Coordinates of C-alpha atoms in Angstrom, one line a residue:
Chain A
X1 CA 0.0 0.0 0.0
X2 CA 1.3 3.3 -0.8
X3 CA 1.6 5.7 2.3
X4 CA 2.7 9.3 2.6
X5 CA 3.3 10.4 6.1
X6 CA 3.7 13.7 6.9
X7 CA 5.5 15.3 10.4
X8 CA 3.3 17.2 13.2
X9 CA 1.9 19.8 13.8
X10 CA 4.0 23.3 14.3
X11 CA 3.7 26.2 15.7
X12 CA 6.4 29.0 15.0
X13 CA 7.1 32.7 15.5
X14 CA 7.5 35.2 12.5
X15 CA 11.7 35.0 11.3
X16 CA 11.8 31.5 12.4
X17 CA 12.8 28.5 10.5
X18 CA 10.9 25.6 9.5
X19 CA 11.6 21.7 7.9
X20 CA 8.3 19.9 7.7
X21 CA 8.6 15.9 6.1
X22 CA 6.6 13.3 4.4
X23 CA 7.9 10.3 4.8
X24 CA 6.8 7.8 0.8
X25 CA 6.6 4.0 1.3
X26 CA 4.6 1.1 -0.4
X27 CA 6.8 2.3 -3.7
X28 CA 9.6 3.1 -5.6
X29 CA 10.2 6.6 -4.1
X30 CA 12.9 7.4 -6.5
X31 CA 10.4 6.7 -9.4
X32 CA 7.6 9.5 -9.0
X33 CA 7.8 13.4 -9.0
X34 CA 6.4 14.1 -5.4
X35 CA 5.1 17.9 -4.1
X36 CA 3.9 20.1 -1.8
X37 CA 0.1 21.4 -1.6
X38 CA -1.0 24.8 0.2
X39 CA -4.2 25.3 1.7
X40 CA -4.6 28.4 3.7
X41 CA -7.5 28.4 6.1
X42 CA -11.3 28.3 4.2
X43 CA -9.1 28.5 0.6
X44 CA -8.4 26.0 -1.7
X45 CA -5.3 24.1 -3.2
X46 CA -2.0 25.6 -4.5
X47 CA 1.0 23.7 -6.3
X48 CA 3.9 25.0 -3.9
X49 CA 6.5 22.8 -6.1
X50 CA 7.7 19.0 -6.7
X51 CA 10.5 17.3 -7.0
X52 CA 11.9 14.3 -8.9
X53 CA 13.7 12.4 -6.1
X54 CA 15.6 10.3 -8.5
X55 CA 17.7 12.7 -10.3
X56 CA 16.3 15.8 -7.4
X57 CA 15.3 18.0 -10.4
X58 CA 12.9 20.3 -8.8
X59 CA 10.2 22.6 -10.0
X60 CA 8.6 25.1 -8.7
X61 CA 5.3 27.3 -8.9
X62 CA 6.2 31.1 -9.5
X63 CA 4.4 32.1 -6.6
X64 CA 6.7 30.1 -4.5
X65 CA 10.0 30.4 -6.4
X66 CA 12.3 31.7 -3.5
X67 CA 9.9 31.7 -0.5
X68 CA 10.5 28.0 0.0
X69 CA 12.9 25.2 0.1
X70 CA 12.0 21.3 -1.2
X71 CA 14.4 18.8 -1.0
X72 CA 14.5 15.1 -0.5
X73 CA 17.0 12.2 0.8
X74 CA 16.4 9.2 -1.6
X75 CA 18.0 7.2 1.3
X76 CA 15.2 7.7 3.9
X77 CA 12.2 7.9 1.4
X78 CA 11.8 11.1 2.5
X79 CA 10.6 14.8 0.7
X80 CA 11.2 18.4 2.9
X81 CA 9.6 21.8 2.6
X82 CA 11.3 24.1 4.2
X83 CA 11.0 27.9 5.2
X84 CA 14.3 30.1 6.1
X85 CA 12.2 33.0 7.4
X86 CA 8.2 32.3 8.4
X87 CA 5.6 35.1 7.7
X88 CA 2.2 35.1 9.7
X89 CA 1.2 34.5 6.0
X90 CA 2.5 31.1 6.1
X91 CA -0.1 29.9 8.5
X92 CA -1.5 26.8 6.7
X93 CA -2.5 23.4 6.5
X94 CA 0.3 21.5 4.0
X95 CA 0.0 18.3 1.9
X96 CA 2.6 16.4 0.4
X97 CA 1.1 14.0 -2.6
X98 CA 2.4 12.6 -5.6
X99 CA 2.1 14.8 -9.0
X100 CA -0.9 12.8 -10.3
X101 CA -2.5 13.4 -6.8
X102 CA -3.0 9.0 -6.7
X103 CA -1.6 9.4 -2.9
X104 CA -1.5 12.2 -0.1
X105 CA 0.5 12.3 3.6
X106 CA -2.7 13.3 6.4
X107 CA -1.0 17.3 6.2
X108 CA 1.2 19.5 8.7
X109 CA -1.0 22.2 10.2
X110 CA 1.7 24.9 10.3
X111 CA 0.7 27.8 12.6
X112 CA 3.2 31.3 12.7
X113 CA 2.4 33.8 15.6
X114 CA 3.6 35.9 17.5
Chain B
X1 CA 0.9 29.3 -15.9
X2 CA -1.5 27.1 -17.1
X3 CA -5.1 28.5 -15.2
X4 CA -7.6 26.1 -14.4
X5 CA -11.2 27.9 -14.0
X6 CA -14.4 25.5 -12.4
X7 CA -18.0 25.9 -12.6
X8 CA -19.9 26.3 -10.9
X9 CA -18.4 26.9 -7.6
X10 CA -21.1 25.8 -5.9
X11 CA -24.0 23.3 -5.9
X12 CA -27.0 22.0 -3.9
X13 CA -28.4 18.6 -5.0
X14 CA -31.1 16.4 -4.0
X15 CA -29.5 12.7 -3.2
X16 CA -30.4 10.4 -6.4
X17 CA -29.9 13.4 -8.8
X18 CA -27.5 13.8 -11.0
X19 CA -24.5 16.7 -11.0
X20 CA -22.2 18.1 -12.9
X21 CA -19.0 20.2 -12.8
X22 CA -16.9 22.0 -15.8
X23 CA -13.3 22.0 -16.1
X24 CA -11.5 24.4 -18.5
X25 CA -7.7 24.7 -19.0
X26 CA -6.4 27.9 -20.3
X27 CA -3.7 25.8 -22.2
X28 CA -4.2 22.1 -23.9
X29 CA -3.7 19.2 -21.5
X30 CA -2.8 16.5 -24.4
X31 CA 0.9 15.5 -24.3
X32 CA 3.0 14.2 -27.3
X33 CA 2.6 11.0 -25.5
X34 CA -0.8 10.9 -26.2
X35 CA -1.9 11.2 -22.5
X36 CA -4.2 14.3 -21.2
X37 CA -3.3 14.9 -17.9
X38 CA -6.2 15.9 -16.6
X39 CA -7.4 14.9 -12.8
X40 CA -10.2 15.3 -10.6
X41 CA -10.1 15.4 -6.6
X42 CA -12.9 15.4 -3.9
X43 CA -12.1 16.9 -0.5
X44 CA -14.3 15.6 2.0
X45 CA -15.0 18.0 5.1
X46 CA -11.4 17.5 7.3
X47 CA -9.6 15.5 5.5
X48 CA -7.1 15.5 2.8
X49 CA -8.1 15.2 -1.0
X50 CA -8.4 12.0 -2.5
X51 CA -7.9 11.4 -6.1
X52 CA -11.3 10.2 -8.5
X53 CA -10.4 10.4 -11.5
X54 CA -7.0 10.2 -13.4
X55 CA -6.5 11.1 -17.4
X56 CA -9.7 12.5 -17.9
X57 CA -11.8 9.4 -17.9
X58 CA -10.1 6.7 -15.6
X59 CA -11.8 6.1 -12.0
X60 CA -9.4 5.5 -9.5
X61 CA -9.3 2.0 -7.5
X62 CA -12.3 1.9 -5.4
X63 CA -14.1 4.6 -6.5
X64 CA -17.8 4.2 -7.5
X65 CA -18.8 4.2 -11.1
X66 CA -21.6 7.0 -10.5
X67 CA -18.2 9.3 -11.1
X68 CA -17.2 9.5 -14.8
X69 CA -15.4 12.1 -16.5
X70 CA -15.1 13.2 -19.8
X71 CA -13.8 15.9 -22.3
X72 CA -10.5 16.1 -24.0
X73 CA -8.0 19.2 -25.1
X74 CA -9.2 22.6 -22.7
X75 CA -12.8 21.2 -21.9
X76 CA -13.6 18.4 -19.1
X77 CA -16.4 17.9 -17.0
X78 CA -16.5 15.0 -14.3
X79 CA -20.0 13.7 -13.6
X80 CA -22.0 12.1 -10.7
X81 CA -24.9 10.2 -12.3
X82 CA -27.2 9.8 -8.5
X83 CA -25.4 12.2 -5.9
X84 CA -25.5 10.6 -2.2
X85 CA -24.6 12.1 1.1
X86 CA -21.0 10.5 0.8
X87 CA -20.8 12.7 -2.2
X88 CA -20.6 16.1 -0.1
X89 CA -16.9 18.2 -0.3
X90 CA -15.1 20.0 -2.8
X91 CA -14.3 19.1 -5.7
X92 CA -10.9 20.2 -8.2
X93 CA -9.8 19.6 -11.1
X94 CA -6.1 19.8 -11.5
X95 CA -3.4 19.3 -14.5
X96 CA 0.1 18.0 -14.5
X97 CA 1.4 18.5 -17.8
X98 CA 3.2 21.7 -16.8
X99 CA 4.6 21.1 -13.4
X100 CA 4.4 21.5 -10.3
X101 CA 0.5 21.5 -11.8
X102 CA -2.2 23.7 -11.1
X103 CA -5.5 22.9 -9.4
X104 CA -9.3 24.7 -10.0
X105 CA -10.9 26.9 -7.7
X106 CA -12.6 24.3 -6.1
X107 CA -16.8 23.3 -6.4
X108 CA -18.9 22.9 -3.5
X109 CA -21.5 20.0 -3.2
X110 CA -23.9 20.7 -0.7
X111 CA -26.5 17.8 -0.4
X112 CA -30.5 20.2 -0.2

């Protein structure tokens, strides 16, 4: 069975830094491009980016380009999203899920406050 | 930036009654390979989305075949032949042949 599973719950001040995880097993993780989904409270879904673990070509949305970090360690099966510098803006609920959206981690409720 | 636009963005329907939603791309979704990558997701109330249909036209494993979906270059529409109560969430449509991918605005099905 293929499982995504995604780290807990944070909550951050504004200028902090952030890793989140999602953890791909039940497949060959090296295979499939796998990415991050936005969903800000009462909006819908945004492409943050995705990322080819195989070869770790990585593409992201415009909107994202430089506001965010995704990486991934082939050894531990394992995609990041990370932030250098949170805004309160970044207060959302994130996915990970494979590109053709077959499989999705239960998402990291990320919370920035002061 | 391919831009995905839904509607409607809402609907109310009476369970055992049809629905349907349209999908348009503002770029074609058919690939050299012959593939359209073209997907529909349902987002039940709390929880994450879960995938329907894949290609346009393929139901995913274990999904019920009152969900079809049709259409092909820019136009798509995914229909539920008799709605039930399960049925209630948003739904997108998203595309992957430009990556990351880009998702609709989201539907609502409400159940009146």
């Amino acid at each position: 069975e293929v499982q995504l599973v995604q780290s807990g719950a944070e909550v951050k001040k504004p200028g902090e830094s952030l890793k989140i995880s999602c953890k791909g097993s039940g497949y060959s993780f090296t295979s499939y491009w796998i990415g991050w989904v936005r969903q800000m409270p009462g909006k819908g879904l945004e492409w943050m980016g995705v990322i080819y673990p195989g070869d770790s070509d990585t593409r992201y949305s415009p909107s994202f380009q430089g506001q965010v970090t995704i990486s991934a360690d082939k050894s531990l099966s394992t995609a990041y999203l990370q932030w250098s510098s949170l805004k309160a803006s970044d207060t959302a609920m994130y996915y990970c899920a494979r590109k053709e959206g077959s499989s999705w981690g239960q998402g990291t409720l990320v919370t920035v406050s002061s | 930036d391919i831009v995905m636009t839904q509607t409607p963005l809402s609907l109310s329907v009476t369970p055992g009654q049809p629905a349907s939603i349209s999908c348009k791309s503002s770029q074609s979704l058919l690939h050299s390979n012959g593939k359209t990558y073209l997907y529909w997701c349902l987002q039940k109330p709390g929880q994450p989305p879960q995938l329907l249909i894949y290609e346009v036209s393929n139901r995913f494993s274990g999904v019920p075949d009152r969900f079809s979906g049709s259409g092909s270059g820019t136009d798509f529409t995914l229909k539920i032949s008799r709605v039930e109560a399960e049925d209630v969430g948003v739904y997108y449509c998203m595309q992957s042949i430009q990556l990351p991918g880009s998702f609709g605005q989201g539907t609502k099905l409400e159940i009146k």
